[in-house]
Coordinates of C-alpha atoms in Angstrom, one line a residue:
M1354 CA -10.1 219.5 236.0
K1355 CA -7.6 222.0 234.6
G1356 CA -5.6 221.0 231.6
Y1357 CA -1.9 220.0 231.7
T1358 CA 1.0 222.4 231.1
I1359 CA 4.0 221.1 229.2
E1360 CA 6.0 221.1 232.5
S1361 CA 3.4 219.0 234.4
L1362 CA 2.9 216.7 231.4
K1363 CA 6.6 216.1 231.2
E1364 CA 6.7 215.1 234.9
F1365 CA 3.6 212.9 234.4
T1366 CA 5.2 210.9 231.6
S1367 CA 7.7 209.5 234.2
F1368 CA 4.8 207.5 235.7
I1369 CA 2.9 206.6 232.5
P1370 CA 3.4 202.9 231.5
L1371 CA 3.9 202.2 227.8
R1372 CA 1.0 200.6 225.9
L1373 CA 1.2 196.9 225.4
T1374 CA 2.1 195.8 221.9
A1375 CA 0.4 192.9 220.1
S1376 CA 3.2 190.5 221.1
E1377 CA 3.0 191.6 224.7
R1378 CA -0.7 191.1 224.7
S1379 CA -0.2 187.5 223.6
L1380 CA 2.3 187.0 226.5
L1381 CA -0.2 188.6 228.8
A1382 CA -2.8 185.9 227.9
V1383 CA -0.2 183.3 228.8
L1384 CA 0.5 184.9 232.1
E1385 CA -3.1 185.3 233.0
S1386 CA -3.8 181.7 232.2
A1387 CA -0.8 180.6 234.4
L1388 CA -2.0 182.7 237.3
H1389 CA -5.6 181.5 236.8
V1390 CA -4.7 177.9 237.6
S1391 CA -2.1 178.8 240.2
E1392 CA -2.8 178.1 243.9
Y1393 CA 0.3 179.9 245.1
T1394 CA -1.2 182.2 247.7
D1395 CA -3.4 179.4 249.0
N1396 CA -0.4 177.2 249.6
V1397 CA 2.0 179.8 250.9
D1398 CA 0.0 182.2 253.0
V1399 CA -1.2 179.7 255.6
A1400 CA -1.0 179.8 259.4
S1401 CA 2.1 178.0 260.8
N1402 CA 3.7 177.5 264.2
G1403 CA 5.5 180.8 264.2
Y1404 CA 4.9 184.1 262.4
G1405 CA 8.1 185.8 261.4
S1406 CA 9.5 187.9 258.6
G1407 CA 12.0 187.3 255.8
A1408 CA 12.4 184.1 253.9
A1409 CA 12.0 181.7 256.9
R1410 CA 8.3 182.6 257.4
G1411 CA 6.9 179.7 259.2
G1412 CA 10.1 177.7 259.1
L1413 CA 11.7 175.5 256.5
V1414 CA 8.5 174.0 255.2
K1415 CA 7.3 177.5 254.3
V1416 CA 10.5 178.2 252.3
K1417 CA 10.1 174.9 250.4
R1418 CA 6.5 175.9 249.5
I1419 CA 7.6 179.3 248.2
L1420 CA 10.3 177.8 246.0
D1421 CA 8.1 175.0 244.7
G1422 CA 5.3 177.5 244.0
I1423 CA 7.5 179.9 242.1
L1424 CA 9.1 177.1 240.0
E1425 CA 5.7 175.6 239.3
A1426 CA 4.3 179.0 238.1
C1427 CA 7.4 179.4 235.8
H1428 CA 7.0 175.9 234.4
V1429 CA 3.3 176.4 233.7
A1430 CA 3.9 179.7 232.0
T1431 CA 6.6 178.0 229.8
G1432 CA 4.2 175.2 228.9
L1433 CA 1.4 177.6 228.0
G1434 CA 3.8 179.5 225.9
V1435 CA 4.5 176.3 224.0
V1436 CA 0.8 175.7 223.5
A1437 CA 0.3 179.2 222.2
M1438 CA 3.4 178.9 219.9
L1439 CA 5.1 181.8 221.7
D1440 CA 8.0 179.6 222.7
H1441 CA 10.3 180.7 219.9
P1442 CA 13.3 182.7 221.1
S1443 CA 12.3 185.5 218.8
C1444 CA 9.2 186.1 220.9
V1445 CA 11.5 186.7 223.9
L1446 CA 14.1 188.7 222.1
K1447 CA 11.5 191.0 220.5
S1448 CA 10.7 192.8 223.7
V1449 CA 14.3 192.8 224.8
N1450 CA 15.5 194.3 221.5
S1451 CA 12.8 196.9 221.6
L1452 CA 14.6 198.6 224.4
R1453 CA 18.1 198.1 223.0
S1454 CA 18.2 198.3 219.2
G1455 CA 15.1 200.4 218.5
H1456 CA 12.6 197.8 217.3
S1457 CA 9.3 197.6 219.1
G1458 CA 7.7 194.3 218.3
N1459 CA 4.6 193.3 216.4
A1460 CA 2.5 196.5 216.8
L1461 CA 5.4 198.6 215.6
G1462 CA 6.1 197.2 212.2
D1463 CA 7.0 193.7 211.4
S1464 CA 4.2 191.4 212.4
M1465 CA 5.3 188.3 214.3
I1466 CA 1.9 186.7 214.9
T1467 CA 0.8 184.7 211.9
K1468 CA -2.6 183.3 211.2
K1469 CA -1.5 179.9 212.4
E1470 CA -0.2 181.4 215.7
S1471 CA -3.4 183.3 216.1
G1472 CA -5.2 180.0 215.9
R1473 CA -3.0 178.6 218.6
L1474 CA -3.7 181.6 220.8
S1475 CA -7.4 180.6 220.7
T1476 CA -6.3 177.1 221.8
L1477 CA -4.7 178.7 224.8
K1478 CA -8.0 180.3 225.8
L1479 CA -9.8 177.0 225.4
W1480 CA -7.2 175.3 227.6
K1481 CA -7.7 178.0 230.2
G1482 CA -11.4 177.3 230.2
S1483 CA -11.0 173.6 230.4
C1484 CA -8.9 173.9 233.5
N1485 CA -11.9 175.1 235.4
V1486 CA -14.5 172.6 234.1
D1487 CA -16.8 171.4 236.9
S1488 CA -19.2 169.2 234.9
E1489 CA -19.1 166.7 232.2
D1490 CA -21.4 168.8 230.1
K1491 CA -18.7 171.4 229.5
L1492 CA -16.2 168.7 228.4
K1493 CA -18.8 167.3 226.0
D1494 CA -19.4 170.7 224.5
M1495 CA -15.7 171.2 223.9
D1496 CA -15.4 167.7 222.4
R1497 CA -18.1 168.4 219.8
S1498 CA -15.7 170.4 217.7
Q1499 CA -12.6 169.1 216.1
K1500 CA -10.7 172.2 217.2
G1501 CA -11.7 171.6 220.8
R1502 CA -10.5 168.0 220.7
K1503 CA -7.2 169.1 219.2
A1504 CA -6.8 171.7 221.8
A1505 CA -7.4 169.3 224.6
K1506 CA -4.8 166.9 223.3
Q1507 CA -2.2 169.6 222.9
A1508 CA -3.0 170.9 226.4
E1509 CA -2.6 167.4 227.9
K1510 CA 0.6 166.9 226.1
A1511 CA 2.0 170.2 227.3
R1512 CA 0.8 169.5 230.9
K1513 CA 2.6 166.1 231.0
K1514 CA 5.7 167.8 229.6
V1515 CA 5.6 170.5 232.3
E1516 CA 5.1 167.9 235.1
K1517 CA 8.0 165.9 233.8
K1518 CA 10.3 168.9 233.8
L1519 CA 9.0 170.0 237.2
K1520 CA 9.8 166.6 238.8
K1521 CA 13.3 166.7 237.2
Q1522 CA 13.9 170.2 238.5
Q1523 CA 12.8 169.3 242.0
A1524 CA 15.1 166.3 242.0
Q1525 CA 18.0 168.4 241.0
R1526 CA 17.3 170.9 243.7
A1527 CA 16.6 168.3 246.5
T1528 CA 20.3 168.1 247.4
E1529 CA 20.8 171.9 247.0
S1530 CA 17.9 172.7 249.3
R1531 CA 19.5 171.1 252.3
T1532 CA 22.5 173.5 252.1
D1533 CA 20.4 176.4 250.8
L1534 CA 17.9 176.2 253.7
N1535 CA 20.7 176.6 256.2
V1536 CA 21.8 179.7 254.5
I1537 CA 18.2 181.0 254.4
V1538 CA 17.8 180.5 258.1
D1539 CA 21.1 182.3 258.8
S1540 CA 20.0 185.2 256.7
H1541 CA 16.6 185.4 258.3
N1542 CA 18.0 187.2 261.4
D1543 CA 19.8 189.7 259.2
E1544 CA 16.5 190.5 257.3
Q1545 CA 14.7 191.1 260.6
E1546 CA 17.3 193.6 261.6
N1547 CA 17.1 195.3 258.2
S1548 CA 13.3 195.5 258.5
L1549 CA 13.5 197.1 261.9
S1550 CA 16.0 199.7 260.7
A1551 CA 13.9 200.4 257.7
E1552 CA 10.8 201.1 259.9
N1553 CA 12.8 203.8 261.8
T1554 CA 13.6 205.7 258.6
L1555 CA 10.2 205.9 256.8
D1556 CA 10.1 209.6 256.7
E1557 CA 13.0 209.8 254.2
P1558 CA 12.9 206.6 252.3
P1559 CA 15.5 206.1 249.5
M1560 CA 13.5 206.6 246.4
D1561 CA 15.9 205.3 243.7
S1562 CA 18.5 203.4 245.7
E1563 CA 16.9 200.0 245.6
Q1564 CA 18.2 197.2 243.3
P1565 CA 16.8 193.8 242.5
A1566 CA 17.9 190.9 244.6
I1567 CA 20.0 189.6 241.7
S1568 CA 21.0 192.2 239.2
N1569 CA 23.1 190.1 236.8
T1570 CA 20.6 189.8 233.9
R1571 CA 21.6 186.9 231.7
S1572 CA 22.7 187.4 228.2
P1573 CA 20.2 186.4 225.5
E1574 CA 22.9 184.4 223.8
Q1575 CA 21.5 181.1 225.2
Y1576 CA 18.5 181.5 222.9
S1577 CA 20.6 181.3 219.8
K1578 CA 21.2 177.6 220.2
V1579 CA 17.6 176.5 220.8
S1580 CA 14.4 176.6 218.8
S1581 CA 12.1 176.7 221.9
I1582 CA 12.3 178.1 225.4
A1583 CA 11.0 174.8 226.6
A1584 CA 14.5 173.4 226.0
L1585 CA 16.0 175.7 228.6
S1586 CA 15.9 175.6 232.4
P1587 CA 14.0 178.3 234.4
D1588 CA 17.2 180.1 235.3
Q1589 CA 18.2 180.2 231.6
N1590 CA 14.7 181.6 230.8
E1591 CA 15.2 184.5 233.2
I1592 CA 14.6 187.1 230.5
F1593 CA 11.3 185.4 229.4
F1594 CA 10.0 185.4 233.0
Q1595 CA 11.1 189.0 233.7
N1596 CA 9.3 190.2 230.5
I1597 CA 6.1 188.3 231.1
F1598 CA 5.7 189.3 234.8
E1599 CA 6.6 193.0 233.9
I1600 CA 3.9 192.9 231.3
G1601 CA 1.3 191.8 233.9
R1602 CA 2.3 194.5 236.3
R1603 CA 2.2 197.2 233.5
N1604 CA -1.1 196.0 232.3
K1605 CA -2.6 196.4 235.7
V1606 CA -1.5 200.0 235.9
L1607 CA -2.9 200.7 232.4
N1608 CA -6.2 198.9 233.2
P1609 CA -6.9 198.9 237.0
S1610 CA -10.2 197.1 236.5
K1611 CA -8.5 194.1 234.9
M1612 CA -6.8 191.1 236.6
R1613 CA -9.0 191.4 239.6
S1614 CA -8.5 187.7 240.6
T1615 CA -4.9 187.2 239.4
Y1616 CA -3.0 190.4 240.3
G1617 CA -2.8 189.5 244.0
K1618 CA -1.2 186.2 243.1
L1619 CA 1.2 187.9 240.8
M1620 CA 2.4 190.4 243.3
H1621 CA 2.6 187.9 246.2
L1622 CA 4.7 185.6 244.1
L1623 CA 7.1 188.4 243.0
Q1624 CA 7.1 189.7 246.6
D1625 CA 8.5 186.3 247.8
A1626 CA 10.9 186.0 244.8
Q1627 CA 12.3 189.5 245.7
S1628 CA 13.5 188.2 249.1
P1629 CA 17.3 188.0 248.9
S1630 CA 17.5 184.6 250.4
I1631 CA 14.7 183.2 248.1
A1632 CA 16.3 184.8 245.1
K1633 CA 19.7 183.2 246.0
S1634 CA 18.1 179.8 246.1
L1635 CA 16.3 180.3 242.8
G1636 CA 19.4 181.5 241.1
F1637 CA 17.6 184.1 239.1
T1638 CA 15.3 187.1 239.5
L1639 CA 11.8 187.7 238.2
Y1640 CA 11.9 191.5 238.7
K1641 CA 12.2 194.0 235.9
D1642 CA 11.5 197.8 236.0
L1643 CA 8.2 198.9 234.5
V1644 CA 8.6 200.3 231.0
M1645 CA 7.6 204.0 231.2
V1646 CA 7.0 206.5 228.5
R1647 CA 9.7 209.1 229.4
P1648 CA 12.5 206.6 229.9
F1649 CA 11.5 205.0 226.7
L1650 CA 11.7 208.3 224.8
E1651 CA 15.0 209.1 226.4
S1652 CA 16.4 205.7 225.4
R1653 CA 15.6 206.7 221.8
G1654 CA 16.9 210.2 222.0
A1655 CA 13.5 211.6 221.4
E1656 CA 12.9 213.4 224.7
K1657 CA 12.7 216.8 223.0
I1658 CA 9.1 216.1 222.1
L1659 CA 8.3 216.4 225.8
D1660 CA 9.2 220.1 225.5
D1661 CA 6.9 220.7 222.5
E1662 CA 3.7 222.6 223.4
R1663 CA 1.8 220.7 220.7
L1664 CA 2.1 217.6 222.8
V1665 CA -0.5 219.0 225.2
I1666 CA -3.1 219.4 222.5
A1667 CA -2.2 216.0 220.8
T1668 CA -2.9 214.2 224.1
M1669 CA -5.7 216.3 225.5
Y1670 CA -8.9 214.6 226.8
V1671 CA -12.0 215.4 224.8
K1672 CA -14.9 215.7 227.2
A1673 CA -18.4 214.7 226.2
K1674 CA -19.8 216.1 229.5
D1675 CA -18.8 218.9 231.7
E1676 CA -17.6 217.4 235.0
V1677 CA -18.8 220.3 237.1
T1678 CA -22.2 221.1 235.8
G1679 CA -23.0 217.7 234.2
R1680 CA -24.2 219.3 231.0
V1681 CA -23.5 217.5 227.7
V1682 CA -20.9 219.2 225.5
D1683 CA -22.1 220.3 222.0
R1684 CA -21.3 217.6 219.4
N1685 CA -19.8 220.2 217.0
E1686 CA -17.4 221.3 219.7
V1687 CA -16.4 217.7 220.4
D1688 CA -15.8 217.0 216.7
R1689 CA -13.7 220.2 216.4
Q1690 CA -11.4 219.1 219.4
V1691 CA -11.1 215.6 218.0
K1692 CA -9.9 217.0 214.6
Q1693 CA -7.5 219.4 216.3
K1694 CA -6.1 216.5 218.4
I1695 CA -5.5 214.3 215.4
A1696 CA -4.0 217.1 213.3
M1697 CA -1.5 218.0 216.1
S1698 CA -0.6 214.4 216.6
Q1699 CA 0.2 214.0 212.9
E1700 CA 2.4 217.1 213.0
L1701 CA 4.4 215.7 215.9
L1702 CA 4.8 212.4 214.0
Q1703 CA 6.0 214.2 211.0
D1704 CA 8.5 216.4 212.9
Y1705 CA 10.0 213.9 215.4
A1706 CA 9.6 210.4 213.8
V1707 CA 12.2 209.0 211.4
D1708 CA 12.1 206.4 208.7
V1709 CA 13.7 203.0 209.4
N1710 CA 14.8 202.8 205.8
R1711 CA 17.2 205.6 205.0
T1712 CA 18.7 206.1 201.5
T1713 CA 22.1 207.7 201.4
A1714 CA 22.8 210.5 198.8
A1715 CA 26.1 209.0 197.6
T1716 CA 24.6 205.7 196.5
T1717 CA 21.3 204.4 195.3
T1718 CA 21.3 201.5 197.8
T1719 CA 18.9 201.6 200.7
T1720 CA 20.4 200.8 204.1
T1721 CA 18.2 199.8 207.0
T1722 CA 19.2 201.7 210.2
T1723 CA 17.5 202.9 213.3
I1724 CA 17.9 206.5 214.1
G1725 CA 15.6 208.1 216.8
M1726 CA 12.1 206.8 216.9
T1727 CA 10.0 205.3 214.2
K1728 CA 6.5 206.7 213.5
D1729 CA 4.9 203.6 215.1
E1730 CA 7.0 203.9 218.2
L1731 CA 6.3 207.6 218.6
K1732 CA 2.6 207.0 218.0
L1733 CA 2.6 204.4 220.7
C1734 CA 4.1 206.9 223.2
I1735 CA 1.6 209.6 222.3
D1736 CA -1.3 207.2 222.6
S1737 CA 0.0 206.0 226.0
I1738 CA 0.1 209.6 227.3
S1739 CA -3.4 210.2 225.9
D1740 CA -4.7 207.0 227.5
A1741 CA -3.3 208.0 230.9
I1742 CA -4.8 211.5 230.7
A1743 CA -8.2 210.0 229.8
I1744 CA -8.1 207.6 232.7
V1745 CA -7.2 210.4 235.2
E1746 CA -9.9 212.8 233.8
S1747 CA -12.6 210.1 233.9
N1748 CA -11.7 209.2 237.5
V1749 CA -11.5 212.8 238.7
A1750 CA -14.8 213.8 237.0
P1751 CA -17.1 211.9 239.5
V1752 CA -15.3 213.5 242.4
E1753 CA -15.5 217.0 241.0
R1754 CA -19.2 216.4 240.2
M1755 CA -19.9 215.4 243.8
I1756 CA -18.0 218.5 245.1
H1757 CA -20.2 220.6 242.8
L1758 CA -23.4 218.9 244.0
L1759 CA -22.3 219.5 247.7
E1760 CA -21.6 223.2 247.0
E1761 CA -24.7 223.7 244.9
N1762 CA -27.3 222.1 247.1
F1763 CA -26.0 222.7 250.7
R1764 CA -24.7 225.7 252.6
P1765 CA -22.2 225.5 255.5
N1766 CA -24.1 228.1 257.7
Y1767 CA -27.7 227.3 256.7
H1768 CA -29.6 224.1 256.3
D1769 CA -33.1 222.7 255.9
K1770 CA -33.9 220.5 258.9
Q1771 CA -35.3 217.8 256.5
F1772 CA -31.9 217.6 254.8
S1773 CA -29.5 218.5 257.5
L1774 CA -26.1 216.9 257.6
E1775 CA -25.9 217.0 261.4
L1776 CA -24.5 213.8 263.0
R1777 CA -25.0 212.3 266.4
G1778 CA -22.6 209.4 266.9
S1779 CA -23.3 206.4 269.2
G1780 CA -20.1 207.0 271.0
K1781 CA -19.4 203.3 271.3
S1782 CA -15.8 203.1 270.2
F1783 CA -12.7 201.8 271.9
A1784 CA -9.2 202.5 270.5
S1785 CA -6.8 199.7 270.9
G1786 CA -3.2 200.4 272.0
S1787 CA -1.8 197.5 270.1
K1788 CA 0.6 198.3 267.2
Y1789 CA -1.7 196.8 264.7
G1790 CA -5.0 197.6 266.6
Y1791 CA -5.7 193.9 267.4
G1792 CA -6.6 194.0 271.1
F1793 CA -5.2 190.9 272.6
G1794 CA -2.4 189.4 270.5
A1795 CA -2.6 189.2 266.8
F1796 CA -6.0 187.6 266.4
G1797 CA -8.5 190.5 266.4
G1798 CA -11.3 189.9 268.8
G1799 CA -11.5 190.5 272.5
F1800 CA -10.8 194.0 273.8
G1801 CA -10.1 196.8 271.3
V1802 CA -13.3 196.0 269.3
R1803 CA -15.9 198.7 268.8
D1804 CA -19.4 198.8 267.5
S1805 CA -19.1 199.8 263.8
S1806 CA -22.7 199.4 262.8
G1807 CA -23.7 203.0 263.3
P1808 CA -22.2 206.6 263.2
T1809 CA -19.2 207.1 265.5
L1810 CA -18.8 210.9 264.7
S1811 CA -20.7 213.8 266.2
H1812 CA -20.7 216.8 263.9
S1813 CA -22.9 219.9 263.5
H1814 CA -24.2 220.6 260.0
S1815 CA -21.4 223.1 259.2
T1816 CA -18.7 220.8 260.6
Q1817 CA -20.0 217.9 258.6
Y1818 CA -20.2 220.0 255.5
T1819 CA -16.5 221.0 255.9
F1820 CA -15.5 217.4 256.7
V1821 CA -17.2 216.1 253.5
W1822 CA -15.7 218.9 251.3
Q1823 CA -12.2 218.3 252.6
S1824 CA -12.5 214.6 252.2
L1825 CA -13.7 214.9 248.6
T1826 CA -11.0 217.4 247.8
L1827 CA -8.4 215.0 249.1
W1828 CA -9.8 212.2 247.0
K1829 CA -9.6 214.4 243.9
E1830 CA -5.9 214.9 244.5
V1831 CA -5.4 211.2 245.0
Q1832 CA -7.2 210.4 241.7
K1833 CA -5.0 213.0 239.9
N1834 CA -1.9 211.2 241.2
M1835 CA -3.0 207.6 240.9
H1836 CA -0.3 206.7 238.3
R1837 CA 2.4 208.0 240.7
L1838 CA 0.8 206.0 243.5
W1839 CA 0.7 202.8 241.4
V1840 CA 4.4 203.1 240.6
C1841 CA 5.2 203.7 244.3
A1842 CA 3.0 200.8 245.4
D1843 CA 4.7 198.5 242.9
S1844 CA 8.1 199.6 244.3
D1845 CA 7.0 199.2 248.0
L1846 CA 5.5 195.7 247.4
L1847 CA 8.6 194.4 245.6
S1848 CA 11.1 196.2 247.9
V1849 CA 14.2 194.2 248.9
S1850 CA 14.7 196.3 252.1
T1851 CA 11.3 195.9 253.7
S1852 CA 9.9 192.4 254.3
Y1853 CA 6.4 191.6 255.3
Q1854 CA 4.8 189.8 258.2
L1855 CA 1.9 187.3 257.8
L1856 CA -0.6 188.4 260.5
N1857 CA -4.2 188.1 261.4
T1858 CA -5.7 191.6 260.9
G1859 CA -9.2 190.7 262.0
Q1860 CA -10.1 190.1 258.3
G1861 CA -8.0 186.9 257.9
L1862 CA -4.3 186.5 257.3
N1863 CA -2.7 189.5 255.5
R1864 CA 0.8 190.4 254.5
V1865 CA 1.6 193.4 256.7
Q1866 CA 4.4 195.5 255.1
Q1867 CA 5.5 199.1 255.4
C1868 CA 4.9 201.4 252.5
P1869 CA 7.4 204.3 252.7
K1870 CA 7.1 205.6 249.2
V1871 CA 3.3 205.5 249.1
G1872 CA 3.2 207.1 252.5
K1873 CA 5.5 209.9 251.3
V1874 CA 3.3 210.7 248.4
M1875 CA 0.1 210.6 250.5
R1876 CA 1.6 212.9 253.1
H1877 CA 2.5 215.3 250.3
L1878 CA -1.1 215.2 248.9
L1879 CA -2.6 215.6 252.4
N1880 CA -0.4 218.7 253.1
K1881 CA -1.4 220.2 249.8
T1882 CA -5.1 219.6 250.5
Q1883 CA -4.9 221.1 254.0
S1884 CA -3.1 224.2 252.7
A1885 CA -5.7 224.8 250.0
A1886 CA -8.7 224.1 252.4
G1887 CA -8.7 227.6 253.8
S1888 CA -10.2 226.4 257.1
P1889 CA -9.1 224.2 260.0
W1890 CA -8.8 220.5 259.1
V1891 CA -11.7 218.5 260.5
G1892 CA -10.9 215.0 261.8
L1893 CA -7.6 213.2 262.1
S1894 CA -4.7 213.4 259.7
V1895 CA -3.5 209.8 260.3
I1896 CA -2.7 207.8 257.2
H1897 CA -3.0 204.1 257.9
L1898 CA -0.3 202.1 255.9
G1899 CA 1.3 198.9 256.9
D1900 CA -1.0 198.2 259.9
R1901 CA -4.3 196.5 260.7
D1902 CA -6.4 198.9 258.7
V1903 CA -4.3 199.0 255.5
P1904 CA -1.8 196.0 255.7
N1905 CA 0.2 196.8 252.5
A1906 CA 0.4 198.9 249.4
L1907 CA -1.8 196.4 247.4
V1908 CA -4.7 196.9 249.8
F1909 CA -4.2 200.7 249.7
I1910 CA -4.2 201.0 245.9
D1911 CA -7.2 198.7 245.6
K1912 CA -9.2 200.8 248.0
Y1913 CA -8.6 204.1 246.3
T1914 CA -9.2 202.8 242.8
Q1915 CA -12.8 202.1 243.9
I1916 CA -13.7 205.8 244.6
P1917 CA -14.9 206.6 241.0
R1918 CA -16.8 203.3 240.9
F1919 CA -19.1 204.2 243.7
L1920 CA -19.3 208.0 243.2
K1921 CA -20.1 207.9 239.5
P1922 CA -23.5 206.1 240.0
I1923 CA -24.5 208.7 242.5
A1924 CA -23.6 211.7 240.3
D1925 CA -25.2 210.0 237.2
F1926 CA -28.4 209.4 239.2
C1927 CA -28.7 213.0 240.3
D1928 CA -28.0 214.2 236.7
G1929 CA -30.5 211.7 235.2
I1930 CA -33.5 212.4 237.5
P1931 CA -35.1 214.8 235.0
E1932 CA -34.7 212.3 232.1
L1933 CA -36.0 209.6 234.4
C1934 CA -39.2 211.6 235.2
S1935 CA -39.9 212.0 231.5
N1936 CA -41.7 208.8 231.8
E1937 CA -45.2 209.6 233.2
K1938 CA -45.5 206.5 235.4
I1939 CA -42.1 206.9 236.9
R1940 CA -42.8 210.6 237.6
D1941 CA -46.0 209.7 239.3
Y1942 CA -44.2 207.1 241.4
I1943 CA -41.5 209.6 242.5
E1944 CA -44.0 212.4 243.3
D1945 CA -46.1 209.9 245.3
Q1946 CA -43.1 208.5 247.3
F1947 CA -40.8 211.5 247.6
G1948 CA -42.9 214.6 246.9
S1949 CA -40.9 215.9 244.0
E1950 CA -37.8 215.4 241.8
E1951 CA -35.8 217.9 243.9
N1952 CA -36.8 216.1 247.2
L1953 CA -35.5 212.8 245.7
K1954 CA -32.2 214.3 244.8
M1955 CA -31.8 216.0 248.1
L1956 CA -32.7 212.8 250.0
V1957 CA -30.0 210.8 248.2
L1958 CA -27.3 213.6 248.5
S1959 CA -28.0 214.3 252.2
D1960 CA -28.0 210.6 253.1
Y1961 CA -24.6 210.1 251.4
F1962 CA -23.0 213.2 252.6
K1963 CA -24.2 212.4 256.1
H1964 CA -23.9 208.6 256.5
G1965 CA -21.2 208.1 253.9
F1966 CA -18.9 210.1 256.2
D1967 CA -20.1 209.1 259.6
G1968 CA -17.1 207.1 260.8
S1969 CA -19.0 203.7 260.4
G1970 CA -17.3 200.6 259.2
D1971 CA -14.8 198.1 260.7
D1972 CA -11.9 200.6 260.5
G1973 CA -14.0 203.7 260.1
G1974 CA -13.5 207.1 261.8
S1975 CA -12.3 210.5 260.9
C1976 CA -8.8 209.4 259.8
I1977 CA -7.8 209.5 256.2
D1978 CA -8.6 205.8 255.6
G1979 CA -11.7 205.8 257.8
R1980 CA -13.4 208.4 255.5
L1981 CA -13.2 206.0 252.6
T1982 CA -14.2 203.0 254.7
S1983 CA -17.4 204.8 255.8
S1984 CA -18.4 205.4 252.1
W1985 CA -17.7 201.7 251.4
N1986 CA -20.0 200.8 254.3
W1987 CA -22.7 203.1 253.0
T1988 CA -22.7 201.4 249.6
S1989 CA -23.3 198.1 251.3
R1990 CA -26.4 199.4 253.0
I1991 CA -28.0 201.2 250.0
V1992 CA -30.4 198.2 249.4
K1993 CA -32.1 199.2 252.7
K1994 CA -32.7 202.8 251.7
S1995 CA -36.2 204.1 250.8
Y1996 CA -34.9 205.5 247.5
Y1997 CA -33.2 202.2 246.4
H1998 CA -35.8 201.3 243.8
A1999 CA -35.8 204.7 242.3
F2000 CA -32.0 204.6 242.3
M2001 CA -32.0 201.3 240.4
L2002 CA -34.4 202.7 237.7
S2003 CA -31.6 204.9 236.5

């Protein structure tokens, strides 16, 4: 992958989340623990008498479940914050002031987590584990230590306190709910009309016009009169909840492999909270814009660093292996680039960072002021950019390696019959005319179902070669722009103008929601790939979003983050065959079973390039999403391949 220019890097920083500080990581532990014990999605996304859209999904009972689930999650998060000793208002105001007055929290200077608080953070982890205890043995193990007994008592005390506050809150809202539900039902019809109008204008969606359901962020003055956030009601703790949920969303973009079991709950909860009618009943909003590097720099008046050419070198990705050839880079060259990167970063810190303590020339007194960015803040921004580039490079590398293996081992106009890419599909497919591809009704089954167990495409060797090359090239462009797609997916999921419908997509109940911003970016990437292909596009150009195949932006982003995870093992195996055969017994096994090392590599590559793009799978085919589904389907069948045991040896 070619390096960044200063112009492309400047644009990229608009979609790079800021690294989490130490205090934010502590709040992240609280959020993950709260989501871990939450059953929000299980209670809310259930079949009801009527499927609809807006707040009145499934009737008034559904609305009550949503409100109770959101409040319960807020109360649990507050209780866990108390257990972890993160309930002091300073913990909340730290992150707020970091965007207003120039202070950036624990990792940026004044440490806020003491040794005592660190001990209480470990108590939080123990409490999280105890919530999932299935046997008396685990409880006995925890009780063996004095620390475990103390943690259990504190957790029980916090739980009772949370339950008491929850019952009191529900009692207060009991009378309000009767009037609020009438308002919700009235607004339901308006939301349906807005949703229909939004669907008709997906080609030109408003990119920056959306606002949160309730934009009047409360003043942090309420924290000056209390010593703990537990003394405040959920609507008074609006800032705390906005921060903690934003931290979770930002962490997922920074680390896509994390929060695999909790991110869905988080986004579904926020998705419901963004509904205007639900937000009106709550009285506060849980939404907050993601903290990005470029806006953060601009808020400090330090955006000039984005025009400095040295930033490209200070944030470059140091490669240990060439992504095209697979050869290991010389260690001396790696050390040279690392030293150059560190030196350039130090120069930028020296030139653009300012000291918090500034001494005036007229007096000998030292006045503490904040001008521009401190060295720790600027280092956090540089490291955030460096992290994002490293993630992109590491995700693009397997795709580029597979493209190189295709071009190196196969020719579009010539092929060995043993390793031909020619496909002969079964032809057993039936396209449904339903809007969501269900066949009869919204329940999958019946007509509209096709045989997805085998190939559905019929391609000659040259056509299949082009089809695979174009698909991999598109995937490379997607991986380059994953941060942009993450931001767009977050915006589409939490949109206040497009609601979702809870429908059976043939794979259970899913939230079907239009994705205008993600769709706009994907169409741009597809057009760019088609223009650069240099040959007619093979297959369909349909991008499934907001339908049966890809119900919402969450499903879309989850599917495309898996591409490097299943391509990297294939590329690594092909690169590692010579090293694998350095073992005499393994070499004898490979020669006996496959004839030679080259035959083994060609067998694996031809099988993947052929059956990893054969249109198989539940929603496979030649469309944009179907290509990825076919590769998914291939990975599930690798255990039945003749080369599986050799593959696992690597």
